[in-house]
Coordinates of C-alpha atoms in Angstrom, one line a residue:
M1 CA -5.2 -35.0 11.5
A2 CA -3.2 -34.0 8.4
R3 CA -2.0 -30.7 7.1
I4 CA -3.4 -30.0 3.6
A5 CA -2.0 -27.3 1.3
V6 CA -4.4 -26.3 -1.5
I7 CA -3.1 -24.4 -4.6
G8 CA -5.8 -22.1 -5.9
A9 CA -9.2 -21.2 -4.7
G10 CA -11.3 -22.3 -7.7
M11 CA -14.5 -24.2 -7.2
G12 CA -13.0 -27.7 -7.3
A13 CA -10.2 -26.7 -4.9
M14 CA -12.7 -25.1 -2.5
A15 CA -15.0 -28.2 -2.7
A16 CA -12.0 -30.4 -1.7
A17 CA -11.0 -28.0 1.0
A18 CA -14.4 -27.9 2.7
R19 CA -14.7 -31.7 2.7
L20 CA -11.2 -32.2 4.0
A21 CA -11.8 -29.7 6.8
V22 CA -14.9 -31.4 7.9
A23 CA -12.9 -34.7 8.0
G24 CA -10.7 -33.0 10.7
H25 CA -7.8 -31.9 8.6
T26 CA -6.1 -28.5 8.8
V27 CA -6.5 -26.9 5.4
A28 CA -4.8 -23.8 4.0
V29 CA -5.6 -22.4 0.5
Y30 CA -3.0 -20.3 -1.4
E31 CA -4.5 -18.2 -4.2
R32 CA -2.4 -16.0 -6.5
A33 CA -5.4 -13.7 -7.3
E34 CA -7.1 -11.5 -4.8
T35 CA -10.4 -13.4 -4.8
Y36 CA -11.8 -16.9 -4.9
G37 CA -13.9 -18.8 -7.5
G38 CA -11.5 -19.2 -10.3
A39 CA -13.4 -19.0 -13.6
V40 CA -16.6 -18.2 -11.7
G41 CA -16.0 -14.5 -11.7
R42 CA -18.0 -11.3 -11.8
F43 CA -17.7 -7.9 -13.6
E44 CA -19.4 -4.9 -12.0
R45 CA -19.8 -1.3 -13.2
D46 CA -22.4 1.5 -12.8
G47 CA -24.8 -0.8 -10.9
F48 CA -24.7 -3.6 -13.5
A49 CA -23.2 -7.0 -12.7
F50 CA -22.3 -9.9 -15.0
D51 CA -21.1 -13.4 -14.5
T52 CA -17.8 -13.7 -16.4
G53 CA -17.8 -17.5 -16.3
P54 CA -20.7 -19.9 -16.4
G55 CA -24.2 -18.4 -16.2
L56 CA -26.3 -21.5 -15.5
L57 CA -26.0 -24.5 -13.3
H58 CA -26.4 -28.1 -14.3
L59 CA -26.5 -31.1 -12.0
P60 CA -27.1 -29.0 -8.8
A61 CA -27.1 -32.3 -6.9
V62 CA -23.3 -32.1 -6.9
Y63 CA -23.4 -28.9 -4.7
R64 CA -26.4 -30.1 -2.7
D65 CA -24.2 -33.1 -1.7
L66 CA -21.3 -30.8 -0.9
F67 CA -23.4 -28.7 1.5
V68 CA -25.0 -31.7 3.1
K69 CA -21.7 -33.3 3.7
T70 CA -20.0 -30.2 5.1
G71 CA -22.7 -28.8 7.4
R72 CA -26.2 -28.7 8.7
E73 CA -27.3 -25.9 6.4
P74 CA -28.3 -27.2 2.9
L75 CA -27.6 -25.5 -0.3
E76 CA -31.0 -24.0 -0.8
R77 CA -30.7 -22.1 2.5
C78 CA -27.5 -20.5 1.2
V79 CA -28.5 -19.7 -2.4
Q80 CA -31.8 -19.4 -4.2
L81 CA -32.1 -21.9 -7.1
T82 CA -34.8 -21.7 -9.8
Q83 CA -35.3 -23.8 -12.9
V84 CA -35.1 -21.9 -16.1
D85 CA -38.1 -22.4 -18.3
P86 CA -37.9 -22.5 -21.2
A87 CA -34.5 -24.0 -20.7
S88 CA -33.4 -22.4 -24.0
R89 CA -34.8 -20.6 -27.0
H90 CA -33.1 -21.4 -30.4
L91 CA -33.2 -19.1 -33.4
F92 CA -32.1 -20.8 -36.6
H93 CA -30.8 -19.1 -39.8
D94 CA -34.0 -19.8 -41.7
G95 CA -36.0 -17.8 -39.1
T96 CA -37.4 -20.7 -37.2
A97 CA -37.7 -20.1 -33.4
L98 CA -37.8 -23.0 -31.1
A99 CA -38.4 -22.9 -27.3
L100 CA -37.4 -26.1 -25.3
P101 CA -38.9 -26.8 -21.9
N102 CA -36.8 -27.6 -18.9
A103 CA -36.2 -31.2 -18.1
S104 CA -39.4 -32.5 -19.9
R105 CA -38.8 -35.3 -22.5
S106 CA -42.5 -35.3 -23.6
G107 CA -42.5 -31.4 -23.7
T108 CA -39.4 -31.4 -25.8
V109 CA -40.9 -33.9 -28.2
A110 CA -44.1 -31.8 -28.5
A111 CA -42.2 -28.6 -29.0
L112 CA -40.0 -30.1 -31.8
D113 CA -43.0 -31.6 -33.6
A114 CA -44.9 -28.3 -33.4
T115 CA -42.0 -26.2 -34.6
L116 CA -39.9 -28.4 -36.9
G117 CA -42.7 -30.7 -38.2
A118 CA -44.1 -34.0 -37.3
G119 CA -41.5 -36.7 -36.6
A120 CA -38.8 -34.3 -35.5
G121 CA -39.6 -35.0 -31.8
E122 CA -39.5 -38.8 -32.4
R123 CA -36.1 -38.6 -34.1
W124 CA -34.7 -36.5 -31.3
S125 CA -36.2 -38.8 -28.6
A126 CA -34.6 -41.8 -30.3
F127 CA -31.3 -40.0 -30.4
L128 CA -31.6 -39.2 -26.6
G129 CA -32.3 -42.9 -26.0
R130 CA -28.9 -43.8 -27.6
A131 CA -27.3 -40.9 -25.7
R132 CA -28.7 -42.4 -22.5
D133 CA -27.0 -45.7 -23.4
A134 CA -23.7 -43.9 -23.7
W135 CA -24.3 -42.1 -20.4
E136 CA -25.1 -45.3 -18.5
R137 CA -21.9 -46.9 -19.9
S138 CA -19.6 -44.0 -19.0
R139 CA -21.3 -42.3 -16.0
R140 CA -19.5 -44.0 -13.1
P141 CA -16.0 -44.3 -14.6
L142 CA -16.0 -40.8 -16.1
L143 CA -17.8 -38.9 -13.4
E144 CA -18.2 -40.6 -10.1
E145 CA -15.0 -42.7 -9.7
P146 CA -11.2 -41.9 -9.8
L147 CA -9.7 -42.7 -13.2
P148 CA -8.0 -46.1 -13.1
A149 CA -4.3 -46.5 -14.1
D150 CA -5.4 -48.2 -17.3
V151 CA -7.6 -45.8 -19.2
S152 CA -7.5 -47.6 -22.5
P153 CA -11.1 -48.9 -22.2
Y154 CA -12.3 -45.3 -22.3
A155 CA -10.6 -44.7 -25.6
R156 CA -13.5 -46.5 -27.2
D157 CA -16.7 -44.5 -27.9
P158 CA -19.7 -45.7 -26.0
Y159 CA -22.3 -44.1 -28.3
P160 CA -24.2 -47.0 -30.0
A161 CA -25.1 -47.3 -33.6
P162 CA -28.8 -46.9 -34.5
R163 CA -30.7 -50.2 -34.4
T164 CA -32.7 -49.4 -37.5
G165 CA -31.9 -48.0 -40.9
L166 CA -29.3 -48.8 -43.6
L167 CA -26.3 -47.5 -41.7
R168 CA -25.9 -49.4 -38.4
R169 CA -22.3 -48.5 -37.7
S170 CA -21.6 -45.9 -35.1
A171 CA -20.9 -42.3 -36.1
R172 CA -17.4 -41.2 -35.3
T173 CA -18.1 -37.5 -34.5
L174 CA -21.1 -35.6 -33.1
A175 CA -21.5 -33.8 -36.4
E176 CA -21.9 -37.2 -38.1
V177 CA -24.5 -38.1 -35.6
G178 CA -26.5 -35.0 -36.5
R179 CA -26.2 -35.5 -40.2
R180 CA -27.0 -39.2 -40.3
E181 CA -29.5 -39.7 -37.5
L182 CA -31.6 -36.5 -37.1
G183 CA -32.8 -35.8 -40.6
D184 CA -33.2 -32.0 -40.2
A185 CA -30.5 -29.4 -40.4
R186 CA -32.0 -27.5 -37.5
L187 CA -32.0 -30.6 -35.3
A188 CA -28.3 -31.1 -36.3
A189 CA -27.6 -27.4 -35.4
L190 CA -29.3 -27.9 -32.0
L191 CA -27.2 -31.0 -31.3
E192 CA -23.9 -29.3 -32.4
W193 CA -24.6 -26.3 -30.1
Y194 CA -24.4 -28.5 -27.0
A195 CA -20.9 -29.4 -28.0
L196 CA -20.0 -25.8 -28.8
A197 CA -21.4 -24.7 -25.4
Y198 CA -18.8 -27.0 -23.7
G199 CA -16.0 -25.9 -26.0
F200 CA -16.0 -29.0 -28.3
P201 CA -15.9 -28.4 -32.1
P202 CA -18.7 -30.6 -33.4
G203 CA -16.6 -31.8 -36.3
T204 CA -14.0 -33.3 -34.0
A205 CA -16.0 -34.0 -30.9
P206 CA -16.6 -37.8 -30.5
A207 CA -20.1 -39.2 -30.8
S208 CA -20.0 -39.7 -27.0
A209 CA -20.6 -35.9 -26.6
A210 CA -24.2 -36.9 -27.1
V211 CA -24.3 -37.3 -23.3
L212 CA -24.2 -33.4 -23.1
P213 CA -27.7 -32.7 -24.4
Y214 CA -28.9 -35.8 -22.5
L215 CA -27.6 -34.5 -19.2
E216 CA -29.1 -31.1 -19.6
Q217 CA -32.5 -32.2 -20.9
T218 CA -32.8 -34.9 -18.3
F219 CA -31.5 -33.2 -15.1
G220 CA -32.5 -29.6 -16.0
T221 CA -31.0 -26.1 -16.1
W222 CA -30.9 -23.9 -13.0
Y223 CA -30.2 -20.3 -12.3
V224 CA -28.7 -19.0 -9.0
A225 CA -30.2 -15.7 -7.8
G226 CA -27.6 -13.0 -8.0
G227 CA -25.7 -15.0 -10.7
L228 CA -23.4 -17.9 -10.4
R229 CA -20.9 -15.8 -8.5
A230 CA -23.4 -16.2 -5.6
L231 CA -22.7 -19.9 -5.6
A232 CA -18.9 -19.2 -5.4
D233 CA -19.7 -16.9 -2.4
A234 CA -21.6 -19.6 -0.7
V235 CA -18.9 -22.3 -1.1
Y236 CA -16.2 -19.8 0.1
E237 CA -18.3 -19.0 3.2
R238 CA -18.8 -22.7 3.9
C239 CA -15.0 -23.2 3.8
R240 CA -14.5 -20.3 6.2
E241 CA -17.2 -21.8 8.5
R242 CA -15.1 -25.0 8.5
R243 CA -12.0 -23.0 9.4
V244 CA -10.2 -23.3 6.1
K245 CA -7.5 -20.6 6.0
F246 CA -7.3 -18.6 2.8
S247 CA -4.2 -16.5 1.7
F248 CA -5.0 -14.3 -1.3
G249 CA -2.4 -12.6 -3.4
T250 CA -0.1 -15.5 -2.6
A251 CA 1.2 -17.5 -5.5
V252 CA 2.7 -21.0 -5.2
T253 CA 5.7 -21.5 -7.4
D254 CA 6.7 -25.1 -6.6
V255 CA 5.8 -28.3 -4.8
V256 CA 8.4 -29.6 -2.3
E257 CA 9.3 -33.2 -2.9
R258 CA 11.2 -35.4 -0.4
D259 CA 11.8 -39.1 -0.6
G260 CA 9.4 -39.4 -3.6
R261 CA 6.5 -37.6 -1.9
A262 CA 5.0 -34.1 -1.9
V263 CA 5.7 -32.6 1.5
G264 CA 4.8 -28.9 1.0
V265 CA 4.7 -25.9 -1.3
V266 CA 7.0 -23.0 -2.1
L267 CA 5.4 -19.5 -2.1
A268 CA 6.5 -16.7 -4.4
D269 CA 8.2 -14.9 -1.5
G270 CA 10.4 -17.9 -0.9
R271 CA 8.6 -19.2 2.1
V272 CA 8.2 -23.0 2.4
V273 CA 4.9 -24.4 3.8
D274 CA 5.1 -27.9 5.1
A275 CA 2.1 -30.2 4.3
D276 CA 1.2 -33.9 4.5
H277 CA -0.8 -33.6 1.3
V278 CA -0.9 -31.1 -1.5
V279 CA -4.0 -30.4 -3.7
A280 CA -3.3 -28.5 -6.9
G281 CA -6.5 -26.8 -7.9
A282 CA -4.8 -24.8 -10.7
P283 CA -2.2 -25.5 -13.4
L284 CA 1.2 -25.0 -11.9
P285 CA 4.2 -24.6 -14.3
A286 CA 6.5 -26.2 -11.7
L287 CA 4.6 -29.5 -12.1
Y288 CA 5.6 -29.8 -15.8
G289 CA 7.4 -33.1 -16.3
E290 CA 7.3 -36.2 -14.3
Q291 CA 4.7 -35.2 -11.8
V292 CA 2.0 -35.3 -14.5
I293 CA 1.9 -38.1 -17.0
G294 CA 1.8 -37.0 -20.6
W295 CA 2.3 -33.3 -20.0
D296 CA 3.5 -31.7 -23.2
D297 CA 5.9 -28.8 -22.8
Q298 CA 4.1 -27.0 -25.6
D299 CA 0.8 -27.3 -23.9
E300 CA -0.5 -25.8 -20.7
W301 CA -2.8 -28.7 -19.8
P302 CA -1.9 -32.2 -18.7
R303 CA -3.2 -34.9 -21.1
F304 CA -6.3 -32.9 -21.7
Q305 CA -8.3 -32.0 -24.8
Q306 CA -5.4 -32.3 -27.1
G307 CA -7.5 -31.9 -30.2
V308 CA -8.7 -28.3 -30.5
P309 CA -8.2 -26.1 -27.4
T310 CA -11.0 -23.6 -27.0
G311 CA -12.0 -20.6 -24.9
R312 CA -14.6 -18.0 -24.7
V313 CA -15.3 -14.4 -25.8
T314 CA -17.9 -12.8 -23.6
V315 CA -19.4 -9.4 -24.2
C316 CA -21.1 -7.8 -21.2
L317 CA -23.8 -5.4 -22.4
A318 CA -25.4 -2.7 -20.3
L319 CA -28.7 -1.7 -21.8
R320 CA -31.2 1.0 -21.1
G321 CA -34.8 0.0 -21.1
A322 CA -36.6 -2.8 -19.2
R323 CA -36.4 -6.4 -20.2
E324 CA -39.6 -7.2 -22.1
E325 CA -42.1 -9.5 -20.4
G326 CA -41.7 -13.1 -21.3
A327 CA -38.2 -12.8 -22.6
A328 CA -36.2 -16.1 -22.6
H329 CA -33.4 -16.4 -20.0
R330 CA -31.2 -18.1 -22.6
T331 CA -31.4 -17.7 -26.3
V332 CA -29.1 -19.4 -28.8
V333 CA -28.6 -17.7 -32.2
H334 CA -27.3 -20.3 -34.5
S335 CA -24.7 -19.5 -37.2
A336 CA -25.9 -19.4 -40.8
D337 CA -22.6 -21.1 -41.7
R338 CA -22.2 -24.0 -39.3
D339 CA -19.6 -25.7 -41.5
G340 CA -17.6 -22.5 -41.8
E341 CA -17.8 -22.0 -38.1
S342 CA -16.6 -25.5 -37.3
A343 CA -13.7 -25.2 -39.8
A344 CA -12.6 -21.9 -38.4
L345 CA -12.6 -23.2 -34.9
A346 CA -10.7 -26.4 -35.8
G347 CA -8.2 -24.2 -37.8
G348 CA -7.5 -21.8 -35.0
R349 CA -9.4 -18.9 -36.6
L350 CA -12.3 -16.6 -35.6
A351 CA -15.5 -17.5 -37.4
A352 CA -17.1 -14.8 -39.6
R353 CA -20.6 -15.8 -38.4
P354 CA -20.4 -17.4 -34.9
T355 CA -23.1 -19.1 -33.0
V356 CA -23.8 -17.0 -29.9
T357 CA -25.5 -17.7 -26.6
V358 CA -27.4 -14.7 -25.1
L359 CA -28.2 -14.7 -21.4
R360 CA -30.9 -12.3 -20.1
P361 CA -31.5 -13.1 -16.4
D362 CA -34.6 -11.4 -14.9
D363 CA -32.6 -10.5 -11.7
A364 CA -32.9 -7.2 -9.9
R365 CA -29.5 -7.8 -8.3
L366 CA -27.7 -7.5 -11.7
R367 CA -29.1 -4.1 -12.8
P368 CA -29.3 -0.6 -11.3
D369 CA -33.1 -0.5 -11.6
A370 CA -36.1 -1.9 -13.4
E371 CA -35.4 0.4 -16.4
H372 CA -32.1 -1.3 -17.3
E373 CA -31.0 -4.7 -18.3
A374 CA -27.7 -6.7 -18.0
V375 CA -27.1 -9.1 -20.9
T376 CA -24.1 -11.3 -21.7
V377 CA -23.3 -12.7 -25.2
T378 CA -20.8 -15.6 -25.4
A379 CA -19.1 -17.4 -28.3
T380 CA -16.6 -20.3 -28.4
V381 CA -13.3 -19.4 -29.9
P382 CA -9.9 -21.1 -30.5
A383 CA -7.6 -20.6 -27.5
A384 CA -4.3 -22.3 -28.3
E385 CA -1.3 -21.2 -26.2
G386 CA 0.2 -18.1 -27.8
L387 CA -2.8 -17.3 -29.9
W388 CA -4.3 -14.8 -27.4
G389 CA -2.1 -12.2 -25.8
G390 CA -1.3 -8.6 -25.1
G391 CA -4.2 -8.0 -22.8
P392 CA -8.0 -7.6 -23.3
G393 CA -9.1 -7.3 -26.9
A394 CA -5.8 -8.5 -28.5
L395 CA -5.3 -11.5 -30.7
G396 CA -1.7 -12.6 -31.0
G397 CA -0.4 -12.5 -34.5
V398 CA -3.6 -11.1 -36.0
G399 CA -4.4 -7.9 -34.1
G400 CA -7.2 -6.2 -32.2
S401 CA -9.1 -5.4 -35.4
A402 CA -9.9 -9.1 -35.8
V403 CA -11.4 -9.2 -32.3
E404 CA -13.4 -6.0 -32.9
G405 CA -14.8 -7.5 -36.1
F406 CA -15.7 -10.7 -34.3
V407 CA -17.4 -8.8 -31.4
G408 CA -19.4 -6.9 -34.0
A409 CA -20.5 -10.2 -35.5
M410 CA -21.5 -11.4 -32.0
I411 CA -23.6 -8.3 -31.3
G412 CA -25.1 -8.5 -34.7
A413 CA -26.3 -12.0 -34.1
A414 CA -27.5 -11.1 -30.6
E415 CA -29.8 -8.5 -32.0
A416 CA -32.1 -11.3 -33.1
A417 CA -32.6 -12.2 -29.4
V418 CA -32.7 -8.7 -27.9
P419 CA -35.1 -6.3 -29.5
G420 CA -33.5 -2.9 -30.2
L421 CA -30.2 -3.9 -28.8
R422 CA -28.0 -1.3 -30.5
E423 CA -30.3 1.5 -29.7
R424 CA -30.5 0.5 -26.1
L425 CA -26.7 0.0 -25.6
L426 CA -25.1 2.2 -22.9
W427 CA -21.7 0.5 -22.9
R428 CA -20.1 -2.9 -23.4
Q429 CA -17.2 -4.8 -21.8
V430 CA -15.4 -7.4 -23.9
R431 CA -13.6 -10.3 -22.3
T432 CA -11.4 -12.6 -24.3
P433 CA -9.2 -15.6 -23.5
A434 CA -6.5 -13.1 -22.6
D435 CA -8.6 -12.1 -19.6
T436 CA -9.1 -15.8 -18.8
L437 CA -5.4 -16.3 -18.9
R438 CA -4.7 -13.4 -16.6
E439 CA -7.3 -14.5 -14.0
T440 CA -7.0 -18.3 -14.1
G441 CA -3.6 -19.0 -15.6
S442 CA -4.9 -20.5 -18.8
C443 CA -6.5 -19.2 -22.0
R444 CA -8.7 -22.3 -22.2
V445 CA -12.0 -23.2 -20.7
P446 CA -11.8 -27.0 -20.3
G447 CA -14.8 -29.2 -21.1
P448 CA -15.9 -32.3 -19.3
A449 CA -14.2 -35.7 -19.8
L450 CA -15.5 -37.7 -22.7
A451 CA -14.9 -41.3 -23.7
G452 CA -13.8 -42.0 -27.3
A453 CA -11.5 -39.9 -29.4
G454 CA -8.7 -42.4 -28.6
G455 CA -8.7 -41.2 -25.0
S456 CA -7.5 -37.7 -25.9
L457 CA -10.3 -36.0 -24.0
L458 CA -9.5 -37.6 -20.7
P459 CA -8.1 -35.2 -18.1
A460 CA -5.3 -35.8 -15.6
A461 CA -6.1 -38.3 -12.9
N462 CA -6.8 -36.9 -9.5
P463 CA -3.8 -38.7 -7.8
A464 CA -0.6 -37.6 -9.3
P465 CA 2.3 -39.9 -10.0
L466 CA 4.1 -38.1 -7.1
A467 CA 2.7 -39.5 -3.9
G468 CA 0.9 -37.0 -1.7
L469 CA 0.0 -34.7 -4.7
Y470 CA -3.6 -34.5 -6.0
F471 CA -5.3 -32.6 -8.8
A472 CA -8.7 -30.9 -8.5
G473 CA -10.7 -28.5 -10.7
G474 CA -11.6 -28.3 -14.3
W475 CA -8.2 -29.3 -15.6
S476 CA -8.3 -32.7 -13.8
H477 CA -10.7 -35.6 -13.7
P478 CA -13.7 -35.5 -14.4
G479 CA -13.0 -32.3 -16.4
G480 CA -14.4 -28.8 -16.9
G481 CA -17.8 -27.4 -16.0
L482 CA -19.1 -26.3 -12.7
A483 CA -20.6 -29.6 -11.6
H484 CA -17.6 -31.5 -12.8
A485 CA -15.3 -29.2 -10.7
G486 CA -17.4 -30.0 -7.6
M487 CA -17.1 -33.7 -8.4
S488 CA -13.3 -33.4 -8.6
G489 CA -13.2 -31.9 -5.1
A490 CA -15.2 -34.8 -3.8
L491 CA -12.9 -37.4 -5.5
V492 CA -9.8 -35.8 -4.1
A493 CA -11.2 -35.5 -0.6
G494 CA -12.2 -39.2 -0.8
L495 CA -8.8 -40.3 -1.9
I496 CA -7.0 -38.4 0.9
V497 CA -9.4 -39.4 3.6
E498 CA -10.0 -43.1 2.6
G499 CA -6.9 -43.8 0.6
A500 CA -6.1 -45.3 -2.8
G501 CA -9.0 -47.8 -2.4
F502 CA -11.6 -45.1 -2.6
R503 CA -13.9 -45.7 -5.5
G504 CA -16.4 -42.8 -5.2
S505 CA -19.8 -42.4 -3.6
R506 CA -22.3 -45.2 -4.2

C-alpha cells in the first residue's frame, strides 16, 4: 500500500484519487481553493444557479467506467443523465435555422438536406466518414493509452484526403476542410464551430480536429440534472466513500525530490508531506524546468497548445418569464464575420461579432421558480498569459470598456436565440479568463489532444521525467474536456498500480 499525494481536486485528479484508493493506496488531496471540481464550477445568486465550466457531457462512458471500477453503485444511480435532443440548434447569419438530432447519422443527413438543400447531408456524411478514419487512426494513442516517449508519429495529421474530386491532397487546417470539401458556407460554419467550442481557432486547428464533430455526433450529447456541477459532486462523494482525504484551502508550493524521485510535497505553511507517488492535477509553478519536458518559462502550460491559447467569456443571465415550450437546450448563433472572428482570435484580440453558444436547460434546480429562467452565453476568446488581469471584467492592456463592448455583442447575438432577452433580463454575471485564472491557476481552457500541427497540440505525458511524479487533468494527456480529464485519471492510476508497462484499458 503506497501513500499518494494529489495536487488539486479537479476532475482528473479526483478520478485518479478514487481509482487509487480502490486499489488499496492511501490518498490525500491538497486543493488551494475551498472546493473541488476545478473548472467544473457553479455560480449561485437569488435562487438562480449556473455552470461556470462545461454545460454538457460527451462520452459519458468515461464516468460510467469510473463509477463501475470504484464501487457497486453505477453512475446513473448518482446522477440523472438525459440525452439532449435536438443536440444543437444553429442560427446562421443569413437567417437559416438548423436543428441537429442527437447521435443520429441518418437524422442529421435528413435535417441538413431539408434545411440547407439537397446534397448537403451527403457532403456532411462523406466528411464524417473521413473524420471516422482520422478517429480510428488516433483513438488509442491519443485517448486510451499513455503517450510514448517518441511522439513524432503524432505530428502527422491523420485526416485523409477526399478520394474523389480534383484536389486529393489533404487539407492542412479545419478551415480548409470546410472550404474545400463541404460546398456550403453554412456547413463550413457548422464545422468551424466544433473547433471553436473546444477552443481551437479554425484557421490554425489541424484537419484532425474533424474528430470533434465526429465524436459528438456519434456518441451523443448529455445533460446532467442539476448541471454539470452535480457530476463533480458525485465524483467527490465517491472519493470520500473510498476514504480519500481532502484538505481544502491548502496550497502545494513544491514537490520534494530525493535521489531522482518525487518523495512528497511542500505545503504553503511549510509543512512537508511524505509520499511514495505524487499526482499533479493542476499546474504548479515549482515544476517549471526539468520536471516537465518542453516547459516554456513564458508559458503556463507544459508542451501544450502552443499555437493560440484560448479561454472563455461566460455571461450568466437571470431572466424573468418562463422558458418557452420547445426551446432548444443549446443554440449556436454563428458570427456574420467568421474570417474576422478567426483573425481576431489568432491575433489575440476580441472579435467584433463573436460566435456564441447559448445554453437554456429546462431544469427546475437552476431557477427560483417556473416563472424564471437561467441562461448562459459563452464565447471563445484569446487567453495568452498577461492578456487578462486585474480581476473580473478587465482586459490587460486594453481596459474594461473592451470587455463591456464584447459582452454587449455576445448578448446582442444571444437575442436571436432567446426571445425578448433584454426585456426579461433581471441581472447578469460576467466571467472572464481572469476568473478562470483565479479559480484554476490558468487563464486558459485547454482543448483535447490532437494529432498533426507538428505535434504542438500534444499535452504533457502522464508520467513526468522525474520518477514518482505524474500529471492528471486537462493540462496533461489526453488533454482538456470533461471526458478527457476522466481519462487522464484512469491513465495515471493505471501507471501507478501496474507500472510503466501499463498500456490502457482494452
